[in-house]
């Protein structure tokens, strides 16, 4: 299929351009080309719209295999495509855990058959994510994992984390660290502070996260091996990462839209849609997250898309599951709260959702350069829209942003030249 996208304002941070430029983008046989060999099968008039590389999510949960009632690879990637994503990296906390090559093959084959986005599996650090012995990292690397993580759980011992970094780097991968000191966090349900006291809920202090961030930065500094910090939520972590980077420690970091869009106050009324791990923090933490994104301390924005069935959220707060879905709100939340407010440039924001996550996952993706896979997002950055969870394509509906007015709407997504989301025709 030959597609011409004309009249759009094109911005590709991988190609050093600072500002969007009106120019055509041509696609043939699934790749970006300089010119079409024959007439286009479809011409997309992107007048008034923006054209970016397809978004890349370095952290999501597709729940497949084992929890397909929450999400599966088909529904998860359809939701991702609607949100403008063309590549998603899925965490291994499935049932069974993705800690061996057979599971990696299962995910890749199912994604090749049913996926509306490229699915990059992340393998477990430890067998069964139990934190005891290392998983079959070499065999999983051969099978196609792009990183290792015990996400959902911390790697509790420093020794195992050191070994994980060593193994991962031998296979040109990074360890993605879910930072949580369980001795401080266990039994907690929300951020420890004024609101947890007011609501009478047991809290999780920010140091439960930052102590582990500090530990991982120290191990990375000592070994010289890279580590990527997942879902940074608080000022204390941002400060530690900034200091480590200044010393040349090979640490990278992500945050998620909810950590700059919401505070702990969202838990008021025992709203379980505001329950996540790490928990939503204070306004000062939100400010620190935005400062960290603006100065590059936090490299990327990932969704931590975490689908749950209603029955797992429609419970008393202490019993409800952690996490929210994120694919279909991430771009709008980021554009509205970071770019429209002037806190990040459009280029910084797009880079944090395209070429930078690609680099952390060691993938040559996230660019509209000639020859690259035709992963493209066309977005409307002007017309406000209301988030409507009934329209979402995820199997789950656990979002606290239903009804919120946002600007920044993906209207067309192409994955390897295939149209995976289309609001234009
Ligand atoms: Zn996590
Ligand atoms: Zn996660």
GROMACS .gro file of C-alpha atoms and ligand atoms in nm:
model
  427
    1UNK     CA    1   0.000   0.000   0.000
    2UNK     CA    2   0.122   0.347  -0.093
    3UNK     CA    3   0.017   0.634   0.132
    4UNK     CA    4   0.089   1.004   0.100
    5UNK     CA    5   0.039   1.227   0.403
    6UNK     CA    6   0.034   1.584   0.275
    7UNK     CA    7   0.009   1.934   0.423
    8UNK     CA    8   0.085   1.813   0.778
    9UNK     CA    9   0.324   1.984   1.016
   10UNK     CA   10   0.595   1.722   1.053
   11UNK     CA   11   0.818   1.698   1.360
   12UNK     CA   12   1.073   1.418   1.396
   13UNK     CA   13   1.297   1.480   1.699
   14UNK     CA   14   1.535   1.206   1.581
   15UNK     CA   15   1.624   1.425   1.284
   16UNK     CA   16   1.730   1.731   1.484
   17UNK     CA   17   1.452   1.959   1.362
   18UNK     CA   18   1.347   2.204   1.632
   19UNK     CA   19   1.010   2.308   1.495
   20UNK     CA   20   0.748   2.133   1.284
   21UNK     CA   21   0.784   2.179   0.907
   22UNK     CA   22   0.504   2.146   0.654
   23UNK     CA   23   0.614   1.869   0.420
   24UNK     CA   24   0.476   1.543   0.281
   25UNK     CA   25   0.549   1.200   0.426
   26UNK     CA   26   0.543   0.908   0.183
   27UNK     CA   27   0.494   0.543   0.271
   28UNK     CA   28   0.544   0.240   0.053
   29UNK     CA   29   0.574  -0.130   0.144
   30UNK     CA   30   0.563  -0.049   0.514
   31UNK     CA   31   0.853   0.195   0.508
   32UNK     CA   32   0.908   0.570   0.486
   33UNK     CA   33   1.024   0.659   0.135
   34UNK     CA   34   1.149   0.981  -0.025
   35UNK     CA   35   0.896   0.957  -0.308
   36UNK     CA   36   0.629   0.713  -0.420
   37UNK     CA   37   0.694   0.479  -0.714
   38UNK     CA   38   0.337   0.527  -0.841
   39UNK     CA   39   0.017   0.706  -0.742
   40UNK     CA   40  -0.081   0.680  -0.378
   41UNK     CA   41  -0.354   0.434  -0.280
   42UNK     CA   42  -0.457   0.684  -0.018
   43UNK     CA   43  -0.375   1.049   0.024
   44UNK     CA   44  -0.423   1.187   0.373
   45UNK     CA   45  -0.475   1.561   0.387
   46UNK     CA   46  -0.319   1.653   0.720
   47UNK     CA   47  -0.380   2.024   0.681
   48UNK     CA   48  -0.393   2.171   1.032
   49UNK     CA   49  -0.267   1.846   1.184
   50UNK     CA   50   0.073   1.731   1.310
   51UNK     CA   51   0.273   1.430   1.195
   52UNK     CA   52   0.509   1.253   1.438
   53UNK     CA   53   0.682   0.918   1.463
   54UNK     CA   54   0.447   0.660   1.619
   55UNK     CA   55   0.463   0.663   1.998
   56UNK     CA   56   0.672   0.406   2.184
   57UNK     CA   57   0.572   0.284   2.531
   58UNK     CA   58   0.855   0.128   2.728
   59UNK     CA   59   0.629   0.003   3.009
   60UNK     CA   60   0.286  -0.156   2.987
   61UNK     CA   61   0.095  -0.461   3.103
   62UNK     CA   62  -0.089  -0.657   2.832
   63UNK     CA   63  -0.201  -0.930   3.079
   64UNK     CA   64  -0.154  -1.202   2.818
   65UNK     CA   65  -0.119  -1.490   2.898
   66UNK     CA   66  -0.318  -1.562   3.209
   67UNK     CA   67  -0.531  -1.254   3.271
   68UNK     CA   68  -0.706  -1.220   2.936
   69UNK     CA   69  -1.026  -1.110   3.111
   70UNK     CA   70  -0.841  -0.783   3.187
   71UNK     CA   71  -0.665  -0.743   2.850
   72UNK     CA   72  -0.503  -0.948   2.577
   73UNK     CA   73  -0.256  -0.877   2.303
   74UNK     CA   74  -0.530  -0.797   2.048
   75UNK     CA   75  -0.729  -0.559   2.271
   76UNK     CA   76  -0.421  -0.408   2.430
   77UNK     CA   77  -0.257  -0.321   2.101
   78UNK     CA   78  -0.588  -0.191   1.959
   79UNK     CA   79  -0.606   0.041   2.261
   80UNK     CA   80  -0.243   0.137   2.208
   81UNK     CA   81  -0.303   0.217   1.840
   82UNK     CA   82  -0.597   0.440   1.931
   83UNK     CA   83  -0.364   0.623   2.167
   84UNK     CA   84  -0.107   0.680   1.891
   85UNK     CA   85   0.134   0.404   1.990
   86UNK     CA   86   0.306   0.185   1.734
   87UNK     CA   87   0.541   0.002   1.973
   88UNK     CA   88   0.474  -0.121   2.326
   89UNK     CA   89   0.706  -0.311   2.560
   90UNK     CA   90   0.511  -0.542   2.788
   91UNK     CA   91   0.609  -0.641   3.140
   92UNK     CA   92   0.655  -1.009   3.233
   93UNK     CA   93   0.416  -1.032   3.531
   94UNK     CA   94   0.173  -1.254   3.345
   95UNK     CA   95   0.050  -1.601   3.440
   96UNK     CA   96   0.280  -1.783   3.396
   97UNK     CA   97   0.553  -1.524   3.435
   98UNK     CA   98   0.753  -1.448   3.119
   99UNK     CA   99   1.078  -1.590   3.253
  100UNK     CA  100   1.162  -1.834   2.970
  101UNK     CA  101   1.201  -1.843   2.593
  102UNK     CA  102   0.872  -2.030   2.530
  103UNK     CA  103   0.669  -1.744   2.678
  104UNK     CA  104   0.866  -1.489   2.474
  105UNK     CA  105   0.785  -1.687   2.159
  106UNK     CA  106   0.417  -1.704   2.256
  107UNK     CA  107   0.394  -1.326   2.296
  108UNK     CA  108   0.582  -1.249   1.975
  109UNK     CA  109   0.384  -1.496   1.765
  110UNK     CA  110   0.047  -1.382   1.898
  111UNK     CA  111   0.146  -1.020   1.846
  112UNK     CA  112   0.255  -1.093   1.488
  113UNK     CA  113  -0.088  -1.247   1.419
  114UNK     CA  114  -0.318  -1.015   1.616
  115UNK     CA  115  -0.117  -0.709   1.711
  116UNK     CA  116  -0.208  -0.359   1.600
  117UNK     CA  117   0.129  -0.245   1.731
  118UNK     CA  118   0.477  -0.389   1.762
  119UNK     CA  119   0.500  -0.580   2.089
  120UNK     CA  120   0.844  -0.600   2.251
  121UNK     CA  121   0.847  -0.848   2.539
  122UNK     CA  122   1.037  -0.772   2.857
  123UNK     CA  123   1.168  -1.080   3.038
  124UNK     CA  124   1.171  -1.139   3.410
  125UNK     CA  125   1.488  -1.076   3.609
  126UNK     CA  126   1.427  -1.372   3.840
  127UNK     CA  127   1.256  -1.707   3.796
  128UNK     CA  128   0.887  -1.660   3.870
  129UNK     CA  129   0.972  -1.300   3.970
  130UNK     CA  130   1.047  -1.444   4.311
  131UNK     CA  131   1.374  -1.255   4.356
  132UNK     CA  132   1.573  -1.572   4.430
  133UNK     CA  133   1.764  -1.685   4.120
  134UNK     CA  134   1.813  -1.528   3.781
  135UNK     CA  135   1.575  -1.626   3.499
  136UNK     CA  136   1.701  -1.768   3.168
  137UNK     CA  137   1.812  -1.427   3.045
  138UNK     CA  138   2.036  -1.552   2.763
  139UNK     CA  139   1.771  -1.780   2.616
  140UNK     CA  140   1.508  -1.508   2.645
  141UNK     CA  141   1.744  -1.263   2.474
  142UNK     CA  142   1.780  -1.506   2.183
  143UNK     CA  143   1.402  -1.533   2.169
  144UNK     CA  144   1.364  -1.156   2.145
  145UNK     CA  145   1.324  -0.977   2.477
  146UNK     CA  146   1.437  -0.615   2.480
  147UNK     CA  147   1.497  -0.563   2.855
  148UNK     CA  148   1.458  -0.741   3.186
  149UNK     CA  149   1.243  -0.640   3.482
  150UNK     CA  150   1.067  -0.790   3.783
  151UNK     CA  151   0.811  -0.508   3.757
  152UNK     CA  152   0.529  -0.545   4.004
  153UNK     CA  153   0.796  -0.642   4.252
  154UNK     CA  154   1.131  -0.490   4.343
  155UNK     CA  155   1.455  -0.684   4.303
  156UNK     CA  156   1.497  -0.694   4.677
  157UNK     CA  157   1.862  -0.784   4.720
  158UNK     CA  158   2.141  -0.563   4.594
  159UNK     CA  159   2.339  -0.870   4.497
  160UNK     CA  160   2.072  -0.997   4.258
  161UNK     CA  161   2.032  -0.649   4.107
  162UNK     CA  162   2.407  -0.629   4.047
  163UNK     CA  163   2.402  -0.969   3.875
  164UNK     CA  164   2.097  -0.869   3.670
  165UNK     CA  165   2.275  -0.557   3.543
  166UNK     CA  166   2.578  -0.765   3.454
  167UNK     CA  167   2.376  -1.024   3.260
  168UNK     CA  168   2.155  -0.770   3.089
  169UNK     CA  169   2.449  -0.566   2.964
  170UNK     CA  170   2.611  -0.879   2.818
  171UNK     CA  171   2.305  -0.906   2.595
  172UNK     CA  172   2.292  -0.533   2.517
  173UNK     CA  173   1.988  -0.476   2.735
  174UNK     CA  174   1.903  -0.271   3.039
  175UNK     CA  175   1.737  -0.365   3.368
  176UNK     CA  176   1.413  -0.180   3.434
  177UNK     CA  177   1.383  -0.137   3.809
  178UNK     CA  178   1.055  -0.117   4.001
  179UNK     CA  179   1.188   0.067   4.305
  180UNK     CA  180   1.007  -0.027   4.624
  181UNK     CA  181   1.148  -0.105   4.967
  182UNK     CA  182   0.894  -0.361   5.082
  183UNK     CA  183   0.986  -0.318   5.448
  184UNK     CA  184   0.850   0.036   5.422
  185UNK     CA  185   0.576  -0.015   5.162
  186UNK     CA  186   0.411  -0.342   5.265
  187UNK     CA  187   0.052  -0.300   5.377
  188UNK     CA  188   0.027   0.057   5.245
  189UNK     CA  189  -0.245   0.173   5.009
  190UNK     CA  190  -0.167   0.536   4.922
  191UNK     CA  191   0.095   0.806   4.977
  192UNK     CA  192   0.183   0.852   5.344
  193UNK     CA  193   0.088   1.204   5.445
  194UNK     CA  194  -0.199   1.435   5.526
  195UNK     CA  195  -0.445   1.254   5.304
  196UNK     CA  196  -0.366   0.904   5.425
  197UNK     CA  197  -0.418   1.030   5.781
  198UNK     CA  198  -0.743   1.202   5.688
  199UNK     CA  199  -0.874   0.894   5.508
  200UNK     CA  200  -0.749   0.655   5.774
  201UNK     CA  201  -0.554   0.450   5.521
  202UNK     CA  202  -0.211   0.306   5.578
  203UNK     CA  203   0.044   0.505   5.381
  204UNK     CA  204   0.352   0.434   5.170
  205UNK     CA  205   0.626   0.693   5.231
  206UNK     CA  206   0.816   0.837   4.935
  207UNK     CA  207   1.138   0.699   5.079
  208UNK     CA  208   1.008   0.347   5.005
  209UNK     CA  209   1.078   0.444   4.643
  210UNK     CA  210   1.376   0.675   4.673
  211UNK     CA  211   1.583   0.442   4.895
  212UNK     CA  212   1.576   0.184   4.616
  213UNK     CA  213   1.642   0.449   4.350
  214UNK     CA  214   1.949   0.550   4.549
  215UNK     CA  215   2.059   0.189   4.581
  216UNK     CA  216   2.022   0.122   4.208
  217UNK     CA  217   2.209   0.441   4.118
  218UNK     CA  218   2.490   0.331   4.348
  219UNK     CA  219   2.508  -0.016   4.191
  220UNK     CA  220   2.504   0.135   3.841
  221UNK     CA  221   2.775   0.379   3.944
  222UNK     CA  222   2.987   0.105   4.097
  223UNK     CA  223   2.955  -0.136   3.805
  224UNK     CA  224   2.934   0.123   3.528
  225UNK     CA  225   2.634  -0.069   3.394
  226UNK     CA  226   2.302   0.087   3.294
  227UNK     CA  227   1.980   0.078   3.491
  228UNK     CA  228   1.643   0.227   3.400
  229UNK     CA  229   1.419   0.346   3.683
  230UNK     CA  230   1.050   0.274   3.624
  231UNK     CA  231   0.759   0.504   3.717
  232UNK     CA  232   0.935   0.780   3.913
  233UNK     CA  233   0.673   0.944   4.134
  234UNK     CA  234   0.844   1.173   4.386
  235UNK     CA  235   1.086   1.460   4.433
  236UNK     CA  236   1.332   1.254   4.637
  237UNK     CA  237   1.381   1.012   4.346
  238UNK     CA  238   1.417   1.290   4.090
  239UNK     CA  239   1.689   1.452   4.303
  240UNK     CA  240   1.885   1.126   4.334
  241UNK     CA  241   1.866   1.056   3.961
  242UNK     CA  242   1.973   1.412   3.878
  243UNK     CA  243   2.274   1.381   4.109
  244UNK     CA  244   2.368   1.039   3.969
  245UNK     CA  245   2.347   1.163   3.610
  246UNK     CA  246   2.565   1.462   3.699
  247UNK     CA  247   2.830   1.215   3.819
  248UNK     CA  248   2.807   1.022   3.491
  249UNK     CA  249   2.618   0.721   3.629
  250UNK     CA  250   2.445   0.538   3.337
  251UNK     CA  251   2.093   0.575   3.479
  252UNK     CA  252   1.779   0.656   3.282
  253UNK     CA  253   1.430   0.713   3.415
  254UNK     CA  254   1.064   0.723   3.323
  255UNK     CA  255   0.754   0.871   3.473
  256UNK     CA  256   0.389   0.813   3.382
  257UNK     CA  257   0.117   1.066   3.299
  258UNK     CA  258  -0.063   1.012   3.632
  259UNK     CA  259   0.243   1.131   3.824
  260UNK     CA  260   0.225   1.474   3.662
  261UNK     CA  261  -0.154   1.481   3.619
  262UNK     CA  262  -0.280   1.380   3.964
  263UNK     CA  263  -0.202   1.409   4.333
  264UNK     CA  264  -0.283   1.197   4.637
  265UNK     CA  265  -0.595   1.410   4.683
  266UNK     CA  266  -0.751   1.207   4.400
  267UNK     CA  267  -0.790   0.925   4.657
  268UNK     CA  268  -1.046   1.138   4.842
  269UNK     CA  269  -1.380   0.961   4.866
  270UNK     CA  270  -1.187   0.634   4.863
  271UNK     CA  271  -1.164   0.656   4.485
  272UNK     CA  272  -0.996   0.331   4.387
  273UNK     CA  273  -0.926   0.466   4.037
  274UNK     CA  274  -0.659   0.675   4.208
  275UNK     CA  275  -0.494   0.373   4.367
  276UNK     CA  276  -0.162   0.279   4.214
  277UNK     CA  277   0.187   0.166   4.293
  278UNK     CA  278   0.387   0.377   4.346
  279UNK     CA  279   0.105   0.591   4.482
  280UNK     CA  280   0.003   0.937   4.364
  281UNK     CA  281   0.201   1.193   4.564
  282UNK     CA  282   0.182   1.558   4.671
  283UNK     CA  283   0.163   1.874   4.457
  284UNK     CA  284   0.531   1.935   4.535
  285UNK     CA  285   0.615   1.591   4.394
  286UNK     CA  286   0.413   1.665   4.079
  287UNK     CA  287   0.614   1.986   4.038
  288UNK     CA  288   0.939   1.790   4.077
  289UNK     CA  289   0.831   1.535   3.816
  290UNK     CA  290   0.758   1.813   3.567
  291UNK     CA  291   1.091   1.983   3.647
  292UNK     CA  292   1.262   1.646   3.594
  293UNK     CA  293   1.098   1.600   3.256
  294UNK     CA  294   1.182   1.956   3.153
  295UNK     CA  295   1.552   1.932   3.239
  296UNK     CA  296   1.592   1.576   3.106
  297UNK     CA  297   1.650   1.410   3.444
  298UNK     CA  298   1.348   1.198   3.358
  299UNK     CA  299   1.413   1.073   3.007
  300UNK     CA  300   1.080   0.933   2.897
  301UNK     CA  301   0.706   0.909   2.956
  302UNK     CA  302   0.570   0.553   2.977
  303UNK     CA  303   0.210   0.456   3.045
  304UNK     CA  304   0.234   0.168   3.295
  305UNK     CA  305  -0.099   0.073   3.131
  306UNK     CA  306  -0.244  -0.161   3.394
  307UNK     CA  307  -0.588  -0.295   3.305
  308UNK     CA  308  -0.810  -0.436   3.579
  309UNK     CA  309  -1.163  -0.573   3.573
  310UNK     CA  310  -1.434  -0.367   3.745
  311UNK     CA  311  -1.460  -0.633   4.013
  312UNK     CA  312  -1.097  -0.565   4.107
  313UNK     CA  313  -1.152  -0.189   4.141
  314UNK     CA  314  -1.511  -0.171   4.265
  315UNK     CA  315  -1.402  -0.271   4.615
  316UNK     CA  316  -1.312  -0.103   4.939
  317UNK     CA  317  -0.990   0.091   4.894
  318UNK     CA  318  -0.762  -0.146   5.082
  319UNK     CA  319  -0.873  -0.444   4.873
  320UNK     CA  320  -0.870  -0.282   4.528
  321UNK     CA  321  -0.597  -0.359   4.274
  322UNK     CA  322  -0.326  -0.106   4.189
  323UNK     CA  323  -0.303   0.071   3.856
  324UNK     CA  324  -0.493   0.238   3.572
  325UNK     CA  325  -0.515   0.201   3.197
  326UNK     CA  326  -0.306   0.455   3.010
  327UNK     CA  327  -0.269   0.405   2.636
  328UNK     CA  328  -0.566   0.618   2.531
  329UNK     CA  329  -0.500   0.917   2.757
  330UNK     CA  330  -0.119   0.941   2.769
  331UNK     CA  331  -0.067   1.165   2.467
  332UNK     CA  332  -0.350   1.404   2.553
  333UNK     CA  333  -0.248   1.433   2.920
  334UNK     CA  334   0.112   1.500   2.824
  335UNK     CA  335   0.033   1.753   2.553
  336UNK     CA  336  -0.225   1.935   2.766
  337UNK     CA  337  -0.033   1.944   3.093
  338UNK     CA  338   0.329   1.969   2.973
  339UNK     CA  339   0.336   2.133   2.629
  340UNK     CA  340   0.034   2.364   2.631
  341UNK     CA  341   0.144   2.494   2.971
  342UNK     CA  342   0.489   2.572   2.830
  343UNK     CA  343   0.674   2.339   3.067
  344UNK     CA  344   0.818   2.125   2.784
  345UNK     CA  345   0.871   2.206   2.418
  346UNK     CA  346   0.676   2.001   2.166
  347UNK     CA  347   1.004   1.849   2.050
  348UNK     CA  348   1.105   1.746   2.403
  349UNK     CA  349   0.765   1.590   2.462
  350UNK     CA  350   0.760   1.395   2.136
  351UNK     CA  351   1.118   1.277   2.192
  352UNK     CA  352   1.020   1.150   2.539
  353UNK     CA  353   0.756   0.930   2.376
  354UNK     CA  354   0.943   0.818   2.061
  355UNK     CA  355   1.316   0.818   1.999
  356UNK     CA  356   1.420   0.824   2.365
  357UNK     CA  357   1.224   0.514   2.473
  358UNK     CA  358   1.353   0.346   2.156
  359UNK     CA  359   1.709   0.411   2.271
  360UNK     CA  360   1.643   0.273   2.620
  361UNK     CA  361   1.497  -0.042   2.463
  362UNK     CA  362   1.796  -0.051   2.220
  363UNK     CA  363   1.569  -0.037   1.916
  364UNK     CA  364   1.629   0.156   1.595
  365UNK     CA  365   1.278   0.302   1.598
  366UNK     CA  366   1.105   0.630   1.664
  367UNK     CA  367   1.202   0.822   1.351
  368UNK     CA  368   1.043   0.926   1.022
  369UNK     CA  369   1.375   0.900   0.836
  370UNK     CA  370   1.367   0.752   0.488
  371UNK     CA  371   1.399   0.376   0.516
  372UNK     CA  372   1.254   0.357   0.868
  373UNK     CA  373   0.946   0.143   0.940
  374UNK     CA  374   0.638   0.352   0.861
  375UNK     CA  375   0.527   0.399   1.222
  376UNK     CA  376   0.343   0.728   1.214
  377UNK     CA  377   0.112   0.930   1.435
  378UNK     CA  378  -0.109   1.207   1.296
  379UNK     CA  379  -0.250   1.418   1.577
  380UNK     CA  380  -0.488   1.708   1.623
  381UNK     CA  381  -0.326   1.952   1.867
  382UNK     CA  382  -0.597   2.214   1.854
  383UNK     CA  383  -0.949   2.080   1.908
  384UNK     CA  384  -1.032   1.999   2.271
  385UNK     CA  385  -1.203   1.666   2.337
  386UNK     CA  386  -1.353   1.494   2.639
  387UNK     CA  387  -1.207   1.162   2.750
  388UNK     CA  388  -1.481   0.900   2.718
  389UNK     CA  389  -1.402   0.563   2.870
  390UNK     CA  390  -1.699   0.401   2.696
  391UNK     CA  391  -1.523   0.462   2.364
  392UNK     CA  392  -1.199   0.302   2.475
  393UNK     CA  393  -1.071  -0.015   2.312
  394UNK     CA  394  -0.905  -0.164   2.618
  395UNK     CA  395  -1.102  -0.447   2.775
  396UNK     CA  396  -1.079  -0.259   3.103
  397UNK     CA  397  -1.212   0.084   3.196
  398UNK     CA  398  -1.010   0.171   3.502
  399UNK     CA  399  -0.922   0.532   3.428
  400UNK     CA  400  -0.964   0.831   3.661
  401UNK     CA  401  -0.963   1.068   3.363
  402UNK     CA  402  -1.310   0.993   3.222
  403UNK     CA  403  -1.482   1.319   3.128
  404UNK     CA  404  -1.163   1.528   3.147
  405UNK     CA  405  -1.116   1.780   2.865
  406UNK     CA  406  -0.783   1.740   2.690
  407UNK     CA  407  -0.606   1.873   2.383
  408UNK     CA  408  -0.383   1.641   2.178
  409UNK     CA  409  -0.579   1.369   2.007
  410UNK     CA  410  -0.432   1.093   1.790
  411UNK     CA  411  -0.647   1.084   1.474
  412UNK     CA  412  -0.448   0.845   1.254
  413UNK     CA  413  -0.195   0.578   1.348
  414UNK     CA  414   0.009   0.372   1.105
  415UNK     CA  415   0.215   0.073   1.212
  416UNK     CA  416   0.458  -0.048   0.946
  417UNK     CA  417   0.243   0.132   0.691
  418UNK     CA  418  -0.079  -0.035   0.805
  419UNK     CA  419  -0.359   0.187   0.931
  420UNK     CA  420  -0.429   0.081   1.289
  421UNK     CA  421  -0.641   0.377   1.399
  422UNK     CA  422  -0.832   0.614   1.173
  423UNK     CA  423  -1.060   0.903   1.259
  424UNK     CA  424  -1.002   1.084   0.931
  425UNK     CA  425  -1.202   0.893   0.673
  426LIG    ZN1  426   0.610  -0.126   3.877
  427LIG    ZN1  427   0.419  -0.169   3.569
   0.00000   0.00000   0.00000
